[in-house]
Amino acid sequence: MMRSVEEMPLARQVDYVFRQLENELTNAVGGTVSIQIRNNAVGKYGIKHHPIDTRDGVVKPCSGTGLSADQVAAFRKMAVEVLQMKRSWTHGEIQYDFSVRESSKNWSASVMYESNYNAVNWMSRYQPQHKTSFMEFN
């Protein structure tokens, strides 16, 4: 019997997210994986990464090698393990920043948790009841 996402442990959900993003993470030089959490379940997720580099006004693809398949697997494992540091909040966002050091081909990552119980109400709270033009405020 298939369990719903809400019934899966958060660690398993994060593992799933990283498996879905594996193709984008492989060869990425640096960026941020963002995972939105609502009711202790993954809602939206995605990756921001740096595909270009500018030096002396010249735009070119990032030089150097990005994350290897083994490094992506280690990143996924780290992302799941650090969930042990999450404390009792059920709504918010997790951001995993990562970068590959070109000189040593090593990678590093950091994690930031943001708990926000009011985030679930943001969309309904700030929806305008009627269309208002900017001219009405002058």
JSON list of C-alpha atoms in Angstrom, two decimals:
[
{"chain": "A", "resi": 1, "resn": "MET", "atom": "CA", "xyz": [0.00, 0.00, 0.00]},
{"chain": "A", "resi": 2, "resn": "MET", "atom": "CA", "xyz": [1.39, 3.41, -1.03]},
{"chain": "A", "resi": 3, "resn": "ARG", "atom": "CA", "xyz": [1.74, 5.93, 1.79]},
{"chain": "A", "resi": 4, "resn": "SER", "atom": "CA", "xyz": [0.94, 9.59, 1.25]},
{"chain": "A", "resi": 5, "resn": "VAL", "atom": "CA", "xyz": [3.71, 12.18, 1.37]},
{"chain": "A", "resi": 6, "resn": "GLU", "atom": "CA", "xyz": [2.46, 13.42, 4.75]},
{"chain": "A", "resi": 7, "resn": "GLU", "atom": "CA", "xyz": [2.93, 9.93, 6.21]},
{"chain": "A", "resi": 8, "resn": "MET", "atom": "CA", "xyz": [6.55, 9.61, 5.01]},
{"chain": "A", "resi": 9, "resn": "PRO", "atom": "CA", "xyz": [9.30, 10.72, 7.38]},
{"chain": "A", "resi": 10, "resn": "LEU", "atom": "CA", "xyz": [10.78, 14.09, 6.42]},
{"chain": "A", "resi": 11, "resn": "ALA", "atom": "CA", "xyz": [14.19, 12.45, 5.95]},
{"chain": "A", "resi": 12, "resn": "ARG", "atom": "CA", "xyz": [12.79, 10.19, 3.25]},
{"chain": "A", "resi": 13, "resn": "GLN", "atom": "CA", "xyz": [11.11, 13.16, 1.57]},
{"chain": "A", "resi": 14, "resn": "VAL", "atom": "CA", "xyz": [14.40, 15.12, 1.52]},
{"chain": "A", "resi": 15, "resn": "ASP", "atom": "CA", "xyz": [16.17, 12.08, 0.09]},
{"chain": "A", "resi": 16, "resn": "TYR", "atom": "CA", "xyz": [13.52, 11.97, -2.65]},
{"chain": "A", "resi": 17, "resn": "VAL", "atom": "CA", "xyz": [13.99, 15.70, -3.41]},
{"chain": "A", "resi": 18, "resn": "PHE", "atom": "CA", "xyz": [17.74, 15.29, -3.83]},
{"chain": "A", "resi": 19, "resn": "ARG", "atom": "CA", "xyz": [17.22, 12.28, -6.09]},
{"chain": "A", "resi": 20, "resn": "GLN", "atom": "CA", "xyz": [14.86, 14.37, -8.25]},
{"chain": "A", "resi": 21, "resn": "LEU", "atom": "CA", "xyz": [17.45, 17.18, -8.46]},
{"chain": "A", "resi": 22, "resn": "GLU", "atom": "CA", "xyz": [20.39, 14.83, -9.12]},
{"chain": "A", "resi": 23, "resn": "ASN", "atom": "CA", "xyz": [20.71, 15.72, -12.82]},
{"chain": "A", "resi": 24, "resn": "GLU", "atom": "CA", "xyz": [20.76, 19.45, -12.05]},
{"chain": "A", "resi": 25, "resn": "LEU", "atom": "CA", "xyz": [23.21, 19.04, -9.17]},
{"chain": "A", "resi": 26, "resn": "THR", "atom": "CA", "xyz": [25.67, 16.95, -11.19]},
{"chain": "A", "resi": 27, "resn": "ASN", "atom": "CA", "xyz": [28.28, 19.31, -12.63]},
{"chain": "A", "resi": 28, "resn": "ALA", "atom": "CA", "xyz": [26.81, 22.34, -10.81]},
{"chain": "A", "resi": 29, "resn": "VAL", "atom": "CA", "xyz": [29.62, 24.55, -9.51]},
{"chain": "A", "resi": 30, "resn": "GLY", "atom": "CA", "xyz": [27.61, 26.16, -6.72]},
{"chain": "A", "resi": 31, "resn": "GLY", "atom": "CA", "xyz": [24.14, 27.20, -5.67]},
{"chain": "A", "resi": 32, "resn": "THR", "atom": "CA", "xyz": [21.30, 26.65, -3.24]},
{"chain": "A", "resi": 33, "resn": "VAL", "atom": "CA", "xyz": [18.78, 23.83, -2.87]},
{"chain": "A", "resi": 34, "resn": "SER", "atom": "CA", "xyz": [15.58, 25.17, -1.29]},
{"chain": "A", "resi": 35, "resn": "ILE", "atom": "CA", "xyz": [12.89, 23.00, 0.26]},
{"chain": "A", "resi": 36, "resn": "GLN", "atom": "CA", "xyz": [9.66, 24.45, 1.61]},
{"chain": "A", "resi": 37, "resn": "ILE", "atom": "CA", "xyz": [8.10, 22.54, 4.50]},
{"chain": "A", "resi": 38, "resn": "ARG", "atom": "CA", "xyz": [4.43, 22.67, 5.49]},
{"chain": "A", "resi": 39, "resn": "ASN", "atom": "CA", "xyz": [2.98, 20.39, 8.16]},
{"chain": "A", "resi": 40, "resn": "ASN", "atom": "CA", "xyz": [6.34, 18.57, 8.24]},
{"chain": "A", "resi": 41, "resn": "ALA", "atom": "CA", "xyz": [5.93, 17.62, 4.58]},
{"chain": "A", "resi": 42, "resn": "VAL", "atom": "CA", "xyz": [7.86, 18.86, 1.56]},
{"chain": "A", "resi": 43, "resn": "GLY", "atom": "CA", "xyz": [5.82, 21.28, -0.47]},
{"chain": "A", "resi": 44, "resn": "LYS", "atom": "CA", "xyz": [7.88, 22.98, -3.14]},
{"chain": "A", "resi": 45, "resn": "TYR", "atom": "CA", "xyz": [11.55, 22.49, -3.86]},
{"chain": "A", "resi": 46, "resn": "GLY", "atom": "CA", "xyz": [14.11, 23.65, -6.36]},
{"chain": "A", "resi": 47, "resn": "ILE", "atom": "CA", "xyz": [17.67, 24.68, -7.02]},
{"chain": "A", "resi": 48, "resn": "LYS", "atom": "CA", "xyz": [19.32, 28.00, -7.78]},
{"chain": "A", "resi": 49, "resn": "HIS", "atom": "CA", "xyz": [22.72, 27.56, -9.33]},
{"chain": "A", "resi": 50, "resn": "HIS", "atom": "CA", "xyz": [25.40, 29.62, -10.98]},
{"chain": "A", "resi": 51, "resn": "PRO", "atom": "CA", "xyz": [25.67, 28.59, -14.65]},
{"chain": "A", "resi": 52, "resn": "ILE", "atom": "CA", "xyz": [27.74, 31.59, -15.76]},
{"chain": "A", "resi": 53, "resn": "ASP", "atom": "CA", "xyz": [30.82, 33.43, -14.59]},
{"chain": "A", "resi": 54, "resn": "THR", "atom": "CA", "xyz": [31.83, 36.98, -15.38]},
{"chain": "A", "resi": 55, "resn": "ARG", "atom": "CA", "xyz": [35.43, 38.14, -15.30]},
{"chain": "A", "resi": 56, "resn": "ASP", "atom": "CA", "xyz": [36.57, 41.50, -16.59]},
{"chain": "A", "resi": 57, "resn": "GLY", "atom": "CA", "xyz": [33.14, 42.05, -18.14]},
{"chain": "A", "resi": 58, "resn": "VAL", "atom": "CA", "xyz": [33.22, 38.85, -20.16]},
{"chain": "A", "resi": 59, "resn": "VAL", "atom": "CA", "xyz": [30.35, 36.40, -19.64]},
{"chain": "A", "resi": 60, "resn": "LYS", "atom": "CA", "xyz": [31.18, 32.73, -20.02]},
{"chain": "A", "resi": 61, "resn": "PRO", "atom": "CA", "xyz": [30.05, 29.36, -18.64]},
{"chain": "A", "resi": 62, "resn": "CYS", "atom": "CA", "xyz": [31.43, 28.59, -15.18]},
{"chain": "A", "resi": 63, "resn": "SER", "atom": "CA", "xyz": [34.89, 27.18, -15.48]},
{"chain": "A", "resi": 64, "resn": "GLY", "atom": "CA", "xyz": [35.99, 24.17, -13.57]},
{"chain": "A", "resi": 65, "resn": "THR", "atom": "CA", "xyz": [34.33, 20.95, -12.66]},
{"chain": "A", "resi": 66, "resn": "GLY", "atom": "CA", "xyz": [31.14, 20.90, -10.67]},
{"chain": "A", "resi": 67, "resn": "LEU", "atom": "CA", "xyz": [29.79, 18.23, -8.35]},
{"chain": "A", "resi": 68, "resn": "SER", "atom": "CA", "xyz": [30.57, 14.67, -9.39]},
{"chain": "A", "resi": 69, "resn": "ALA", "atom": "CA", "xyz": [28.01, 11.89, -9.05]},
{"chain": "A", "resi": 70, "resn": "ASP", "atom": "CA", "xyz": [29.76, 10.70, -5.86]},
{"chain": "A", "resi": 71, "resn": "GLN", "atom": "CA", "xyz": [29.71, 14.23, -4.42]},
{"chain": "A", "resi": 72, "resn": "VAL", "atom": "CA", "xyz": [26.00, 14.57, -5.22]},
{"chain": "A", "resi": 73, "resn": "ALA", "atom": "CA", "xyz": [25.36, 11.30, -3.35]},
{"chain": "A", "resi": 74, "resn": "ALA", "atom": "CA", "xyz": [27.39, 12.60, -0.38]},
{"chain": "A", "resi": 75, "resn": "PHE", "atom": "CA", "xyz": [25.46, 15.90, -0.50]},
{"chain": "A", "resi": 76, "resn": "ARG", "atom": "CA", "xyz": [22.15, 13.99, -0.43]},
{"chain": "A", "resi": 77, "resn": "LYS", "atom": "CA", "xyz": [23.36, 11.93, 2.55]},
{"chain": "A", "resi": 78, "resn": "MET", "atom": "CA", "xyz": [24.47, 15.09, 4.39]},
{"chain": "A", "resi": 79, "resn": "ALA", "atom": "CA", "xyz": [21.12, 16.79, 3.67]},
{"chain": "A", "resi": 80, "resn": "VAL", "atom": "CA", "xyz": [19.26, 13.91, 5.30]},
{"chain": "A", "resi": 81, "resn": "GLU", "atom": "CA", "xyz": [21.64, 13.62, 8.28]},
{"chain": "A", "resi": 82, "resn": "VAL", "atom": "CA", "xyz": [21.43, 17.30, 9.23]},
{"chain": "A", "resi": 83, "resn": "LEU", "atom": "CA", "xyz": [17.66, 16.97, 9.66]},
{"chain": "A", "resi": 84, "resn": "GLN", "atom": "CA", "xyz": [18.50, 15.66, 13.14]},
{"chain": "A", "resi": 85, "resn": "MET", "atom": "CA", "xyz": [19.29, 19.29, 14.04]},
{"chain": "A", "resi": 86, "resn": "LYS", "atom": "CA", "xyz": [15.81, 20.49, 13.09]},
{"chain": "A", "resi": 87, "resn": "ARG", "atom": "CA", "xyz": [13.90, 21.18, 16.29]},
{"chain": "A", "resi": 88, "resn": "SER", "atom": "CA", "xyz": [10.14, 20.84, 16.61]},
{"chain": "A", "resi": 89, "resn": "TRP", "atom": "CA", "xyz": [9.00, 23.21, 13.88]},
{"chain": "A", "resi": 90, "resn": "THR", "atom": "CA", "xyz": [6.72, 21.98, 11.12]},
{"chain": "A", "resi": 91, "resn": "HIS", "atom": "CA", "xyz": [6.44, 24.97, 8.76]},
{"chain": "A", "resi": 92, "resn": "GLY", "atom": "CA", "xyz": [9.32, 26.80, 7.09]},
{"chain": "A", "resi": 93, "resn": "GLU", "atom": "CA", "xyz": [12.17, 26.37, 4.66]},
{"chain": "A", "resi": 94, "resn": "ILE", "atom": "CA", "xyz": [15.48, 24.55, 4.50]},
{"chain": "A", "resi": 95, "resn": "GLN", "atom": "CA", "xyz": [18.27, 25.93, 2.33]},
{"chain": "A", "resi": 96, "resn": "TYR", "atom": "CA", "xyz": [21.39, 23.96, 1.46]},
{"chain": "A", "resi": 97, "resn": "ASP", "atom": "CA", "xyz": [24.11, 26.20, 0.00]},
{"chain": "A", "resi": 98, "resn": "PHE", "atom": "CA", "xyz": [26.93, 24.42, -1.81]},
{"chain": "A", "resi": 99, "resn": "SER", "atom": "CA", "xyz": [30.04, 25.20, -3.80]},
{"chain": "A", "resi": 100, "resn": "VAL", "atom": "CA", "xyz": [32.89, 23.35, -5.46]},
{"chain": "A", "resi": 101, "resn": "ARG", "atom": "CA", "xyz": [36.37, 24.73, -4.95]},
{"chain": "A", "resi": 102, "resn": "GLU", "atom": "CA", "xyz": [38.03, 24.76, -8.33]},
{"chain": "A", "resi": 103, "resn": "SER", "atom": "CA", "xyz": [41.58, 24.58, -7.01]},
{"chain": "A", "resi": 104, "resn": "SER", "atom": "CA", "xyz": [41.11, 21.46, -4.88]},
{"chain": "A", "resi": 105, "resn": "LYS", "atom": "CA", "xyz": [37.96, 19.94, -6.45]},
{"chain": "A", "resi": 106, "resn": "ASN", "atom": "CA", "xyz": [36.56, 19.65, -2.92]},
{"chain": "A", "resi": 107, "resn": "TRP", "atom": "CA", "xyz": [33.05, 20.80, -2.16]},
{"chain": "A", "resi": 108, "resn": "SER", "atom": "CA", "xyz": [31.44, 22.43, 0.82]},
{"chain": "A", "resi": 109, "resn": "ALA", "atom": "CA", "xyz": [27.88, 22.96, 1.96]},
{"chain": "A", "resi": 110, "resn": "SER", "atom": "CA", "xyz": [26.01, 24.83, 4.65]},
{"chain": "A", "resi": 111, "resn": "VAL", "atom": "CA", "xyz": [22.45, 24.52, 5.89]},
{"chain": "A", "resi": 112, "resn": "MET", "atom": "CA", "xyz": [20.00, 27.16, 7.04]},
{"chain": "A", "resi": 113, "resn": "TYR", "atom": "CA", "xyz": [16.66, 26.45, 8.66]},
{"chain": "A", "resi": 114, "resn": "GLU", "atom": "CA", "xyz": [13.86, 28.98, 8.72]},
{"chain": "A", "resi": 115, "resn": "SER", "atom": "CA", "xyz": [10.83, 28.15, 10.81]},
{"chain": "A", "resi": 116, "resn": "ASN", "atom": "CA", "xyz": [7.76, 30.17, 9.98]},
{"chain": "A", "resi": 117, "resn": "TYR", "atom": "CA", "xyz": [4.32, 29.12, 11.07]},
{"chain": "A", "resi": 118, "resn": "ASN", "atom": "CA", "xyz": [2.67, 32.13, 9.47]},
{"chain": "A", "resi": 119, "resn": "ALA", "atom": "CA", "xyz": [4.01, 31.25, 6.01]},
{"chain": "A", "resi": 120, "resn": "VAL", "atom": "CA", "xyz": [0.99, 29.03, 5.37]},
{"chain": "A", "resi": 121, "resn": "ASN", "atom": "CA", "xyz": [-1.24, 32.07, 5.59]},
{"chain": "A", "resi": 122, "resn": "TRP", "atom": "CA", "xyz": [0.82, 34.48, 3.48]},
{"chain": "A", "resi": 123, "resn": "MET", "atom": "CA", "xyz": [-0.94, 33.83, 0.21]},
{"chain": "A", "resi": 124, "resn": "SER", "atom": "CA", "xyz": [-4.46, 34.18, 1.55]},
{"chain": "A", "resi": 125, "resn": "ARG", "atom": "CA", "xyz": [-3.65, 37.10, 3.84]},
{"chain": "A", "resi": 126, "resn": "TYR", "atom": "CA", "xyz": [-2.11, 39.33, 1.18]},
{"chain": "A", "resi": 127, "resn": "GLN", "atom": "CA", "xyz": [-4.43, 38.63, -1.73]},
{"chain": "A", "resi": 128, "resn": "PRO", "atom": "CA", "xyz": [-6.10, 41.88, -2.80]},
{"chain": "A", "resi": 129, "resn": "GLN", "atom": "CA", "xyz": [-9.87, 41.80, -2.49]},
{"chain": "A", "resi": 130, "resn": "HIS", "atom": "CA", "xyz": [-10.21, 44.03, -5.54]},
{"chain": "A", "resi": 131, "resn": "LYS", "atom": "CA", "xyz": [-7.92, 45.40, -8.18]},
{"chain": "A", "resi": 132, "resn": "THR", "atom": "CA", "xyz": [-6.25, 48.58, -7.03]},
{"chain": "A", "resi": 133, "resn": "SER", "atom": "CA", "xyz": [-4.23, 50.83, -9.26]},
{"chain": "A", "resi": 134, "resn": "PHE", "atom": "CA", "xyz": [-1.19, 52.68, -8.02]},
{"chain": "A", "resi": 135, "resn": "MET", "atom": "CA", "xyz": [-2.97, 55.95, -8.75]},
{"chain": "A", "resi": 136, "resn": "GLU", "atom": "CA", "xyz": [-5.46, 55.31, -5.93]},
{"chain": "A", "resi": 137, "resn": "PHE", "atom": "CA", "xyz": [-2.68, 55.64, -3.34]},
{"chain": "A", "resi": 138, "resn": "ASN", "atom": "CA", "xyz": [-1.63, 59.17, -4.40]}
]
